[in-house]
PDB file of C-alpha atoms and ligand atoms in Angstrom:
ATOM      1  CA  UNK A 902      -4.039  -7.821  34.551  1.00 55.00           C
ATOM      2  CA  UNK A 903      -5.918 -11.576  35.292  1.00 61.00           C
ATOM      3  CA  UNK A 904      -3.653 -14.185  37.541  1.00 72.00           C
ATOM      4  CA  UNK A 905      -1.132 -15.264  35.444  1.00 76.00           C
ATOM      5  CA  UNK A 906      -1.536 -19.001  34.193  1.00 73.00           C
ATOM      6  CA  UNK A 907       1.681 -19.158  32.711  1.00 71.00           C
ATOM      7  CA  UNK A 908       0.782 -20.348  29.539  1.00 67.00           C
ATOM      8  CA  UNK A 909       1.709 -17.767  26.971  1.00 66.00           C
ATOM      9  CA  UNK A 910      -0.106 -19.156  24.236  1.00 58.00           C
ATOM     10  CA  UNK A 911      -3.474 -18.508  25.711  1.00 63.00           C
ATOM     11  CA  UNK A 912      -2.901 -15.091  27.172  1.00 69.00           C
ATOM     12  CA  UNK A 913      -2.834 -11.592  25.638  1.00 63.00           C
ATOM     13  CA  UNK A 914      -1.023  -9.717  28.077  1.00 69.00           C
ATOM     14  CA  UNK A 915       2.349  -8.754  27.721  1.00 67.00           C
ATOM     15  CA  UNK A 916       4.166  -9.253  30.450  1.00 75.00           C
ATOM     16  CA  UNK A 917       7.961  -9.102  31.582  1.00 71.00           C
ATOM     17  CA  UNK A 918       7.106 -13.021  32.102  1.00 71.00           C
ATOM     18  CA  UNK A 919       6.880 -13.854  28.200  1.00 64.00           C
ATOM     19  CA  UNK A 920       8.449 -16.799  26.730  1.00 61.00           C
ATOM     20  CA  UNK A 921       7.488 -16.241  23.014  1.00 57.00           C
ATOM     21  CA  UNK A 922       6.533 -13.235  21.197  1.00 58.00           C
ATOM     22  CA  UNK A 923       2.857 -12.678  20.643  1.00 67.00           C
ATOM     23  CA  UNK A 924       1.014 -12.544  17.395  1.00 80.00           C
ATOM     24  CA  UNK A 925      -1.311 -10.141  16.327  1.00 87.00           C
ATOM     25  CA  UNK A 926      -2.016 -11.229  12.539  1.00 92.00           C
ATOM     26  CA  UNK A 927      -5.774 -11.359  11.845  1.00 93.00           C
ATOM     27  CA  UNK A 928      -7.543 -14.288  10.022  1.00 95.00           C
ATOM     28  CA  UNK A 929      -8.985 -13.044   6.353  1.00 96.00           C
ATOM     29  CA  UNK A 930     -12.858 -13.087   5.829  1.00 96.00           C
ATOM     30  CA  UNK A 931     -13.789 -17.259   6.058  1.00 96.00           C
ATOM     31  CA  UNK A 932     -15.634 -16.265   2.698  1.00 97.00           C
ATOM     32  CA  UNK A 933     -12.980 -14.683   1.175  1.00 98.00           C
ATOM     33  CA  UNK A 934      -9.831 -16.181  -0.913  1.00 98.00           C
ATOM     34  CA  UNK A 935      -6.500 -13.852  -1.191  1.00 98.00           C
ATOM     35  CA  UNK A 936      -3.093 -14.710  -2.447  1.00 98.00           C
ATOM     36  CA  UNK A 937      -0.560 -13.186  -1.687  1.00 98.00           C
ATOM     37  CA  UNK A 938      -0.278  -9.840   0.046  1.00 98.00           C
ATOM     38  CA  UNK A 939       1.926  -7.053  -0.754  1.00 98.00           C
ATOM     39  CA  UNK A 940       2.328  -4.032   1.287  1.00 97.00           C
ATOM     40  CA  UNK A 941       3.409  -0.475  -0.369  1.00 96.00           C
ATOM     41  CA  UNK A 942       4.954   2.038   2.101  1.00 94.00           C
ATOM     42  CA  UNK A 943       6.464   5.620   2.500  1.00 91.00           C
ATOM     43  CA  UNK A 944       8.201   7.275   4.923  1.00 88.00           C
ATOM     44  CA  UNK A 945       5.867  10.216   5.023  1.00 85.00           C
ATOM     45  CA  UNK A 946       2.404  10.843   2.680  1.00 87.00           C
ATOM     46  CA  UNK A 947       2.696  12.207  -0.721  1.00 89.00           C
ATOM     47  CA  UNK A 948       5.274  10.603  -2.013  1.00 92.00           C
ATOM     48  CA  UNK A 949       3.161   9.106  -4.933  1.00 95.00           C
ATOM     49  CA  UNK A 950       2.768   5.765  -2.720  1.00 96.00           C
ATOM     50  CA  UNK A 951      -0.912   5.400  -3.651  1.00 97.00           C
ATOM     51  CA  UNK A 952       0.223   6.335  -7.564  1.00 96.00           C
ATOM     52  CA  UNK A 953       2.578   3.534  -7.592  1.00 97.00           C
ATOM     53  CA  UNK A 954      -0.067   0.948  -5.251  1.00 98.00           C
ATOM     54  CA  UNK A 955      -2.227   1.659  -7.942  1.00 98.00           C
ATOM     55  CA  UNK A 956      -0.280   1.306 -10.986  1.00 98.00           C
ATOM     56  CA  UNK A 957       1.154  -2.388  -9.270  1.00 98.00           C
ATOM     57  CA  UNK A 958      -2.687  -3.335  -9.376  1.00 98.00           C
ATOM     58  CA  UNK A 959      -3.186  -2.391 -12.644  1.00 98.00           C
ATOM     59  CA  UNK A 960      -0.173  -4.335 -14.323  1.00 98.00           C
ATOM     60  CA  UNK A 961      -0.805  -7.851 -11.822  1.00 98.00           C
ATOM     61  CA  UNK A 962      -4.209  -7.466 -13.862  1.00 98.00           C
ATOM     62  CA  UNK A 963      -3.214  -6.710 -16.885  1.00 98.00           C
ATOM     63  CA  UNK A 964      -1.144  -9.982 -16.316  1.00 98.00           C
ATOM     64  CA  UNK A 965      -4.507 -12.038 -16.017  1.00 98.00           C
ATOM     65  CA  UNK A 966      -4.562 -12.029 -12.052  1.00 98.00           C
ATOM     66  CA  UNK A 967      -7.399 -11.218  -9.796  1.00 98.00           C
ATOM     67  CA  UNK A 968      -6.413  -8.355  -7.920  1.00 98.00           C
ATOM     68  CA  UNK A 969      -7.742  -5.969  -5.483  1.00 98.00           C
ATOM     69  CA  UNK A 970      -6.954  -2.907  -3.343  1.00 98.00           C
ATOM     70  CA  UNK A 971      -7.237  -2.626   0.554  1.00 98.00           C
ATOM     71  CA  UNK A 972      -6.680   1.437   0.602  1.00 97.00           C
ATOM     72  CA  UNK A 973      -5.180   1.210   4.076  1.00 95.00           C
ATOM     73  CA  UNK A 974      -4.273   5.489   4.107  1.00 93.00           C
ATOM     74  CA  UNK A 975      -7.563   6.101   6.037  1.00 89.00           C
ATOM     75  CA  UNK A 976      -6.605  10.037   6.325  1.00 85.00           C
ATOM     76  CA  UNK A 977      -5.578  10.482   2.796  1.00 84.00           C
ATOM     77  CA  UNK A 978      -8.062   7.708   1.033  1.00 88.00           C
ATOM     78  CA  UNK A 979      -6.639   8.480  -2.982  1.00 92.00           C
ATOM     79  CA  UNK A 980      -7.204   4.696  -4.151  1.00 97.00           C
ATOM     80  CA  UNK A 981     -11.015   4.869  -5.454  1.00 96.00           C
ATOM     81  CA  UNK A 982     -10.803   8.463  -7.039  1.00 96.00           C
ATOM     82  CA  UNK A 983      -7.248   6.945  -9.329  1.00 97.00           C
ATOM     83  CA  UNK A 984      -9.737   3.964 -10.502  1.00 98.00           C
ATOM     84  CA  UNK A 985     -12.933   6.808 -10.712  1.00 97.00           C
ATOM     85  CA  UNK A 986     -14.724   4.198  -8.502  1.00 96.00           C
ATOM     86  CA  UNK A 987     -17.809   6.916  -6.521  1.00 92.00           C
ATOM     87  CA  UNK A 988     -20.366   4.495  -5.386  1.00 90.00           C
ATOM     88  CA  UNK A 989     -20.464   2.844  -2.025  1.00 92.00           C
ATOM     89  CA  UNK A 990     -19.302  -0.131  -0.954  1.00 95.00           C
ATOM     90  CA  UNK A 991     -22.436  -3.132   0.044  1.00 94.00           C
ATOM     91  CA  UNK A 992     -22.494  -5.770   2.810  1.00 94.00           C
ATOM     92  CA  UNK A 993     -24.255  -8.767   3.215  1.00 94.00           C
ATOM     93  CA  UNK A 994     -24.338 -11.267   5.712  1.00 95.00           C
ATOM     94  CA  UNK A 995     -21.252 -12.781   5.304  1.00 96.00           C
ATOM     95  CA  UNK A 996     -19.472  -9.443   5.235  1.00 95.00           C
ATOM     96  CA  UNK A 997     -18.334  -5.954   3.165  1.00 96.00           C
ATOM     97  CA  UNK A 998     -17.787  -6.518  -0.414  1.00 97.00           C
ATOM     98  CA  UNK A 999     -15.371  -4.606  -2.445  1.00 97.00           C
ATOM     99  CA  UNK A1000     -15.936  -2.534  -5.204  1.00 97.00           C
ATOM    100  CA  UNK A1001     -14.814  -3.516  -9.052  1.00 98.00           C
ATOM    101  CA  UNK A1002     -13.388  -1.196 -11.064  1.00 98.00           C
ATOM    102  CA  UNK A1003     -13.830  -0.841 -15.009  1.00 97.00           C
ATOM    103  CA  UNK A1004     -11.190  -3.754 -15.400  1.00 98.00           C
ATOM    104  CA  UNK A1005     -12.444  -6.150 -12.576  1.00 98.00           C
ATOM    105  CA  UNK A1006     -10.087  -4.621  -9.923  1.00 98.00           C
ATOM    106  CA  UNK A1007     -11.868  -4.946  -5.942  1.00 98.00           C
ATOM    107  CA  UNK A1008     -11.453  -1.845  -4.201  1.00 98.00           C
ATOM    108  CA  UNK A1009     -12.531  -1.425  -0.294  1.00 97.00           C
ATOM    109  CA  UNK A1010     -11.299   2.013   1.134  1.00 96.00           C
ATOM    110  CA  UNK A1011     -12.793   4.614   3.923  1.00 94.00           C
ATOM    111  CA  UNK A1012     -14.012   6.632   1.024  1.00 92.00           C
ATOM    112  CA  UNK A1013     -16.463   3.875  -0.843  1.00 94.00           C
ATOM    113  CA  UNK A1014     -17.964   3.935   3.217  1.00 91.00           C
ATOM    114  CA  UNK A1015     -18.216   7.569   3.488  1.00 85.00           C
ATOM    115  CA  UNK A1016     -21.901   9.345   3.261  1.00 80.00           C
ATOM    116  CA  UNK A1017     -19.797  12.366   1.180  1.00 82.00           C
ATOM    117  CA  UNK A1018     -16.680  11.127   0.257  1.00 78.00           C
ATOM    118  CA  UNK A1019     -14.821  14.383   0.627  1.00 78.00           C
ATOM    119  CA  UNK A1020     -15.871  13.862   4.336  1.00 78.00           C
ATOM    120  CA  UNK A1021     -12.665  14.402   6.131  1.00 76.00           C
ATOM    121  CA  UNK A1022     -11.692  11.430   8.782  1.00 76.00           C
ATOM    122  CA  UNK A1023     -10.932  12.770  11.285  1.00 74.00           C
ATOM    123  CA  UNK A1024     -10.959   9.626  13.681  1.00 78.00           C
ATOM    124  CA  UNK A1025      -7.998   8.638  16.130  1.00 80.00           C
ATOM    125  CA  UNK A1026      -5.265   6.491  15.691  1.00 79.00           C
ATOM    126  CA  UNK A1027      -7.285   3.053  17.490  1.00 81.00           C
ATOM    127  CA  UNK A1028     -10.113   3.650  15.541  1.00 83.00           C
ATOM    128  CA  UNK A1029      -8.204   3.951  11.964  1.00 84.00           C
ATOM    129  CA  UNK A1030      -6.452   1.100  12.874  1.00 85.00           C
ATOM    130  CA  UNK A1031     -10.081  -0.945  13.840  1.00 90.00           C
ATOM    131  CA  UNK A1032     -11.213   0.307  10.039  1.00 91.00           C
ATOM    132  CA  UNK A1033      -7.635  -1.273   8.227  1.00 92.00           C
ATOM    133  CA  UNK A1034      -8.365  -4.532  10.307  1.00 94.00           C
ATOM    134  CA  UNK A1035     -11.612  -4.701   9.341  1.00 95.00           C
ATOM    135  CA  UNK A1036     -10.822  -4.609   5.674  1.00 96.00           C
ATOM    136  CA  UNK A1037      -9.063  -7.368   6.161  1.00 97.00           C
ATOM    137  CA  UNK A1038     -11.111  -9.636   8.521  1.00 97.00           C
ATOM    138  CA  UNK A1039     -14.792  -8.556   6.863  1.00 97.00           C
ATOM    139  CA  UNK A1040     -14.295  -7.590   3.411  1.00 97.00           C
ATOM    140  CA  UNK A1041     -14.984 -11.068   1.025  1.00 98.00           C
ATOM    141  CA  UNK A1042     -11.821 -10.525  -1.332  1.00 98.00           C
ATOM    142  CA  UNK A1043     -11.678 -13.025  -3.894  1.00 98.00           C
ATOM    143  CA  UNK A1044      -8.099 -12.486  -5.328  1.00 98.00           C
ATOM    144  CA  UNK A1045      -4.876 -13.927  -6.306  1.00 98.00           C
ATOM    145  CA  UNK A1046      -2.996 -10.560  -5.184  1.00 98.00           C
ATOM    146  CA  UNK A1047      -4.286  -7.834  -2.680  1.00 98.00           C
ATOM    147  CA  UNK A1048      -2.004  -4.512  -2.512  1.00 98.00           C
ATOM    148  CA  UNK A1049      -2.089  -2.923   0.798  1.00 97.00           C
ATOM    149  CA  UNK A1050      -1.930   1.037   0.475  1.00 97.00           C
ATOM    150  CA  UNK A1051      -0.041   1.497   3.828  1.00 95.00           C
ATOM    151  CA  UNK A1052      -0.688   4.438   5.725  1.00 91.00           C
ATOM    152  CA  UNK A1053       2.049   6.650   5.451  1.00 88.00           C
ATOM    153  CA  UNK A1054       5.259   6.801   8.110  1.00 86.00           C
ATOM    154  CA  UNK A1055       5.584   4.431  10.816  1.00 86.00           C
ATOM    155  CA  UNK A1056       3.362   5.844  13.243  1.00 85.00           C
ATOM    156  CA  UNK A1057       0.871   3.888  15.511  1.00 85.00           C
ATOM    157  CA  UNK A1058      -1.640   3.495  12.600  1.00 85.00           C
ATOM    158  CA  UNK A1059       1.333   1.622  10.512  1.00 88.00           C
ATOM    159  CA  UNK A1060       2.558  -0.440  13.232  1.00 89.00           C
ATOM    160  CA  UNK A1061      -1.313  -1.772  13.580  1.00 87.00           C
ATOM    161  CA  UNK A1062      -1.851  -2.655   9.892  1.00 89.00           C
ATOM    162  CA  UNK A1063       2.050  -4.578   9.820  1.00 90.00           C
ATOM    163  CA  UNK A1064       0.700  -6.481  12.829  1.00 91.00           C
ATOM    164  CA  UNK A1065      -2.645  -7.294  12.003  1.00 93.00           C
ATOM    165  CA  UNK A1066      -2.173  -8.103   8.106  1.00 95.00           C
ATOM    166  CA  UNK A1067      -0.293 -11.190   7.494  1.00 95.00           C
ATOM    167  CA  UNK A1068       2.263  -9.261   4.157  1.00 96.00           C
ATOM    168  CA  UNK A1069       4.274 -11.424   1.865  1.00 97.00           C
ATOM    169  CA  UNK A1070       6.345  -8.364   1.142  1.00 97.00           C
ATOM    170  CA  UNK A1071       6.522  -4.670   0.975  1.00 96.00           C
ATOM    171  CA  UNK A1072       7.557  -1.986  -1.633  1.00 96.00           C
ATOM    172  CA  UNK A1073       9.202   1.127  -0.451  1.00 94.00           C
ATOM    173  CA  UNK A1074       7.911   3.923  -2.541  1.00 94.00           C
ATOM    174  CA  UNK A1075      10.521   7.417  -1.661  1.00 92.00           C
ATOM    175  CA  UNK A1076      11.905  10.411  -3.434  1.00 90.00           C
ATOM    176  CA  UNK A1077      15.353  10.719  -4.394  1.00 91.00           C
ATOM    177  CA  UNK A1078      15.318  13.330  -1.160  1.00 88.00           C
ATOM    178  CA  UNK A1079      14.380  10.870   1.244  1.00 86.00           C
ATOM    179  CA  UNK A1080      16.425   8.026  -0.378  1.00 86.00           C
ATOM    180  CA  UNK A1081      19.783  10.116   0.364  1.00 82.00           C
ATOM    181  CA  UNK A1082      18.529  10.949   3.516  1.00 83.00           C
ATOM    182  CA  UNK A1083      17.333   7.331   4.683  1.00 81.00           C
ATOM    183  CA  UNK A1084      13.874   9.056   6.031  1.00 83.00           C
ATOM    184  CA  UNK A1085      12.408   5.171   4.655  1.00 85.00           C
ATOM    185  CA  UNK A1086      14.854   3.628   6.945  1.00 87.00           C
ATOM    186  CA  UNK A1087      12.853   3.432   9.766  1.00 86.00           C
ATOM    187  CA  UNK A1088       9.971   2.170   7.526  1.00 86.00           C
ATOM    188  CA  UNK A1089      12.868  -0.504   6.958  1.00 89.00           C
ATOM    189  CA  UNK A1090      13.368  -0.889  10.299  1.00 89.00           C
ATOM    190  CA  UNK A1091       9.846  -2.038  10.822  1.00 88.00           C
ATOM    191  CA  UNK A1092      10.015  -4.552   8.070  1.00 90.00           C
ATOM    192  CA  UNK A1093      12.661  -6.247   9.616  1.00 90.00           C
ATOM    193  CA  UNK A1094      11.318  -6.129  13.196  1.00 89.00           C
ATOM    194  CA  UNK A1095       8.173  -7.603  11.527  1.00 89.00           C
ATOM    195  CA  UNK A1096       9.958 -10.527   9.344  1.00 91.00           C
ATOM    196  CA  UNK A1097       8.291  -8.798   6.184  1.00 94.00           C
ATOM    197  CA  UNK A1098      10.706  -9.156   3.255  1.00 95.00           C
ATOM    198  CA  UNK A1099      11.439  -6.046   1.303  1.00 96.00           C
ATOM    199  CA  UNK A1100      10.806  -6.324  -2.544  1.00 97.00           C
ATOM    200  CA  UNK A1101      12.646  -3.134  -3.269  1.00 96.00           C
ATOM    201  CA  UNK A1102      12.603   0.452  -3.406  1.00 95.00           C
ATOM    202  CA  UNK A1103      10.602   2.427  -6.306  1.00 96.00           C
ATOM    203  CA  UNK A1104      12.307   5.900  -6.633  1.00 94.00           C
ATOM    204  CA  UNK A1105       9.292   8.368  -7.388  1.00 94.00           C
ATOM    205  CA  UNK A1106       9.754  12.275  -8.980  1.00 93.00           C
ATOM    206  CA  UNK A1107      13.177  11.423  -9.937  1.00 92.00           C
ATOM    207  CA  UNK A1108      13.634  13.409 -13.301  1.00 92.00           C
ATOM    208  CA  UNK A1109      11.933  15.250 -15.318  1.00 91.00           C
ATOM    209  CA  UNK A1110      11.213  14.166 -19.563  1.00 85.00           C
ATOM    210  CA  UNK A1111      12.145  17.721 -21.248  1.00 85.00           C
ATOM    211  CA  UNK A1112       9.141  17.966 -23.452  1.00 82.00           C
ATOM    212  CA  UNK A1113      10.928  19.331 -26.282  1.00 89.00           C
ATOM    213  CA  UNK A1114      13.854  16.892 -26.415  1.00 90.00           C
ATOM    214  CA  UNK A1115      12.653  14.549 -24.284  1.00 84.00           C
ATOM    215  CA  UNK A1116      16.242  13.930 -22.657  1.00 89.00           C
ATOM    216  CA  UNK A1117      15.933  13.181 -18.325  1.00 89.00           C
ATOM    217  CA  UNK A1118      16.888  15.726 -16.522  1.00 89.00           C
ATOM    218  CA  UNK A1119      17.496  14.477 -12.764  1.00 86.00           C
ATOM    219  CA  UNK A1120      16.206  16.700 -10.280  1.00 79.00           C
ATOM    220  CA  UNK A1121      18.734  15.607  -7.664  1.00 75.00           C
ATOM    221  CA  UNK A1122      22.062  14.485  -8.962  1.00 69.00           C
ATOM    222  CA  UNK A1123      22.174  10.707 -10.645  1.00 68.00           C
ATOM    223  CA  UNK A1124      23.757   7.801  -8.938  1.00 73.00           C
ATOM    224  CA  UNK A1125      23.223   9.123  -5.221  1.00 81.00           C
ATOM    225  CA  UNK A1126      20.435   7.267  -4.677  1.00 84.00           C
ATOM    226  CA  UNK A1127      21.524   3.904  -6.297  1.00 87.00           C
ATOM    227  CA  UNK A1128      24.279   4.009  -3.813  1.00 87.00           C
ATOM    228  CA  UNK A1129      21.849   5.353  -1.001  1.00 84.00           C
ATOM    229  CA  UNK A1130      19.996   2.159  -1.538  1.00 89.00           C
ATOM    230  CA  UNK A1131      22.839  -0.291  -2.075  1.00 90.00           C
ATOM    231  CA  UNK A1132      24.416   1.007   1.461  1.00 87.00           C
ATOM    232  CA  UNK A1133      21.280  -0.333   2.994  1.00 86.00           C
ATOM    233  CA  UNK A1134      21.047  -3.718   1.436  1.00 90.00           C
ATOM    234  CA  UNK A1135      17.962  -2.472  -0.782  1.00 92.00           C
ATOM    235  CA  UNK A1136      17.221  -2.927  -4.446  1.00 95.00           C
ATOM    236  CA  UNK A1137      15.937   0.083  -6.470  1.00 95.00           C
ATOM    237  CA  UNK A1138      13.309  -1.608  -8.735  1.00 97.00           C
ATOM    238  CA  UNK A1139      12.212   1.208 -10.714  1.00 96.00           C
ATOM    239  CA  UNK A1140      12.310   5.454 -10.790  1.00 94.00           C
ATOM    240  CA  UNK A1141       9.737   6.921 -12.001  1.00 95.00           C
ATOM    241  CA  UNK A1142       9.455  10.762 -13.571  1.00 94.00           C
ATOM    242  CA  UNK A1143       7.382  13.857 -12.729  1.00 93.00           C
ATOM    243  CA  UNK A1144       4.784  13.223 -15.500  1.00 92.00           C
ATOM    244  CA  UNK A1145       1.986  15.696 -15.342  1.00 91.00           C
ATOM    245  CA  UNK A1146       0.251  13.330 -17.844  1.00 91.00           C
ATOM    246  CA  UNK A1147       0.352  10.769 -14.709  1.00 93.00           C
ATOM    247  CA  UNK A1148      -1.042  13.305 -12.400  1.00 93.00           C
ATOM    248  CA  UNK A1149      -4.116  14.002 -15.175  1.00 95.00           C
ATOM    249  CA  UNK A1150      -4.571  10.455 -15.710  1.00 96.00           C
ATOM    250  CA  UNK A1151      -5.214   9.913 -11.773  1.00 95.00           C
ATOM    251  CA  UNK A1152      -7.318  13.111 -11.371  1.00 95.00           C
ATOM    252  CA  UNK A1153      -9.045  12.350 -14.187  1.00 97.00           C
ATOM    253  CA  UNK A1154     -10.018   8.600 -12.323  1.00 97.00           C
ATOM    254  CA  UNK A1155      -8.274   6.591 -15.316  1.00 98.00           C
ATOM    255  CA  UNK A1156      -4.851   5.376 -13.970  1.00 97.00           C
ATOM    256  CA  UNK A1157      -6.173   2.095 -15.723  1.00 98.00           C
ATOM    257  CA  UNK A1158      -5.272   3.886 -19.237  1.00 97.00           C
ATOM    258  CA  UNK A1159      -2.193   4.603 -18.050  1.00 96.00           C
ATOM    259  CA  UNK A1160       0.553   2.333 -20.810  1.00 95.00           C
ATOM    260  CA  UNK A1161       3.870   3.118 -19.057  1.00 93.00           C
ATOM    261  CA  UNK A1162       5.821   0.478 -18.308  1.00 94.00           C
ATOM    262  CA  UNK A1163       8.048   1.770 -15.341  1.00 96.00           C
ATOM    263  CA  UNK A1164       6.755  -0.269 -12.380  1.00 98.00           C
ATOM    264  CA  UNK A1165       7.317  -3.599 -14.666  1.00 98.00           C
ATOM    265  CA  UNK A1166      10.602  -4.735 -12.930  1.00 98.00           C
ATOM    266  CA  UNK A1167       8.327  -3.832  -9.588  1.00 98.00           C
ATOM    267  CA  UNK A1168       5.186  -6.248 -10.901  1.00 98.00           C
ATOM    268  CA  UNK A1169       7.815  -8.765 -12.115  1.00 97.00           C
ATOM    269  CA  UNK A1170       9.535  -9.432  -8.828  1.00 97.00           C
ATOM    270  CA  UNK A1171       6.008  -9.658  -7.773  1.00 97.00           C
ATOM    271  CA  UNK A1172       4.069 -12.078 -10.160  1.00 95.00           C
TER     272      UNK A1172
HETATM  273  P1  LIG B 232       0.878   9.323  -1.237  1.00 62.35           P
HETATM  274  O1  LIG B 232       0.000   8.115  -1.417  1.00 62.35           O
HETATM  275  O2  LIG B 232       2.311   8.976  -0.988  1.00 62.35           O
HETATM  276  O3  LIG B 232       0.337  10.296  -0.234  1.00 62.35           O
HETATM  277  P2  LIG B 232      -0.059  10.017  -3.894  1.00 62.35           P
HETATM  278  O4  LIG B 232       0.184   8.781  -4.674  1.00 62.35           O
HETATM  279  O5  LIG B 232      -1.476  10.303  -3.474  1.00 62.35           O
HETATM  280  O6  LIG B 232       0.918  10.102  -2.634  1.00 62.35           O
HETATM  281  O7  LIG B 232       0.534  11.243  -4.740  1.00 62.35           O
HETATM  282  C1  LIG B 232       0.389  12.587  -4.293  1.00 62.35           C
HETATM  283  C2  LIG B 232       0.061  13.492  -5.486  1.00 62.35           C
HETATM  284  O8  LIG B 232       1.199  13.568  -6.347  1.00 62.35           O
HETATM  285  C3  LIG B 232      -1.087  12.969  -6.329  1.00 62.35           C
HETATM  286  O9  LIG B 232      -1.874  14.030  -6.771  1.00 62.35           O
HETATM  287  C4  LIG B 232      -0.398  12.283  -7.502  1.00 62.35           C
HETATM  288  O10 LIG B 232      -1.208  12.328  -8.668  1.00 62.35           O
HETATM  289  C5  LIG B 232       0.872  13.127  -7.664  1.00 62.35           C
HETATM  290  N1  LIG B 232       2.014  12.346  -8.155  1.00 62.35           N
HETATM  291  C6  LIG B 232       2.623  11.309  -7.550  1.00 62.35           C
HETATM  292  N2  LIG B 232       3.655  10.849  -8.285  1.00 62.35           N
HETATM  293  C7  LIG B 232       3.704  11.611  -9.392  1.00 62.35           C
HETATM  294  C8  LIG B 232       4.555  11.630 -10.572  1.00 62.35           C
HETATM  295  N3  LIG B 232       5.542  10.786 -10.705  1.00 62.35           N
HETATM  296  N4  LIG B 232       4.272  12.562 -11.534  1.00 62.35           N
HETATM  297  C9  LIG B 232       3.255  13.441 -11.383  1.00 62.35           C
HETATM  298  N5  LIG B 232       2.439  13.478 -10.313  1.00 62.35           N
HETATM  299  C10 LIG B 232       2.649  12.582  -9.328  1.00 62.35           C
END
């Protein structure tokens, strides 16, 4: 630790001494122009998250707005394989620049970096967190909305990307499991800690369409998680079925095709 000048604003330490909390939000790319930012978190991976960060992009487009994607899940990259998006990301000497999809959408994830791109990353927590900074000080986004594909939880990794990306908001993406069981309230926690305001909740895998009748059949009991959410101040924006269509559509690398309109109240509260 250097002799202490005791003037906060110029030192990085952390000390007992501290009169004011220190920042760690990054400056964007000088080149670059972004909007607003919207984080999308979970409280633990594969709870559609990147589905739903995904579908948000596509409907802010199909609005009329530029839009891109920072995939921030570095250990679970699913962003460029939704959008079918294989080649590698270029740099020049201003910086990284992302990768368009088929409808103009910028994409910059670990995968569009990766020699193989079923490569698994198997880096540390400091060093994912470097890469998720570094999409956001050296990629040249040009955008009127960039979604941030948190990684999941609110491990170390998390913490980083909420400290170093300045977010407008975030969208809670959980099952109707987790929503009962508040396993997104710490994610909430963090939010608050971090002044981030909370768009709402989108409730993922929360019925099923019959395909014969096509009546919902709720796979945990209806109204449980409206009031799960309501105890905790939140607003559920939108539930979304198990729709094997959905999971075709993003294996298949066209999530763009995709015409359902369940995230609208999400992209409305948004735009
Ligand atoms: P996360 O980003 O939270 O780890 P993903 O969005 O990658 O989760 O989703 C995990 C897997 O589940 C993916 O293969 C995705 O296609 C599938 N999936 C997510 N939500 C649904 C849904 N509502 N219906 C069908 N499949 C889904």
């Amino acid at each position: 630790m250097s002799e202490c000048t005791h003037d906060c604003s110029t030192c990085g330490e952390s000390c007992g001494e501290r009169t004011e909390p220190q920042s760690f939000l990054k400056e964007h790319n000088p080149a670059a122009r972004v909007g607003r930012v919207y984080g999308v978190v979970s409280g633990k991976g594969g709870v559609g998250k990147s589905m739903v960060t995904s579908q948000l992009a596509v409907l802010a487009r199909r609005a009329g707005h530029k839009v891109g994607v920072l995939d921030a899940d570095v250990t679970g990259p699913s962003i460029p394989r939704a959008f079918g998006v294989h080649q590698r990301a270029m740099a020049d000497e201003r910086g990284m620049l992302p990768v368009e999809t088929s409808t103009g959408i910028q994409l910059m994830s670990v995968n569009l970096l990766l020699d193989d791109e079923t490569d698994p990353v198997i880096w540390r927590g400091p060093v994912i967190g470097g890469v998720v900074t570094q999409f956001w000080t050296d990629v040249i986004w040009d955008v009127d909305y960039l979604f941030v594909d948190m990684p999941p939880g609110t491990g170390d990794v998390a913490l980083s990307v909420f400290q170093s990306i300045p977010l407008d908001g975030i969208v809670i993406v959980a099952s109707p499991q987790e929503l009962v069981g508040m396993v997104v309230e710490k994610a909430v926690k963090m939010a608050e800690m971090m002044a981030v305001p909370i768009v709402g909740v989108v409730e993922n895998m929360s019925y099923l369409l019959c395909p014969d009748c096509g009546r919902e059949i709720p796979l945990f009991g209806q109204g449980r998680t409206q009031a799960a959410a309501d105890a905790h101040g939140l607003k559920l924006l939108a539930r979304m079925p198990i729709d094997p269509a959905l999971a075709q559509l993003t294996d298949q690398g066209r999530i763009e095709d995709l015409q359902a309109q369940w995230l609208a109240p999400v992209a409305e509260a948004i735009l």
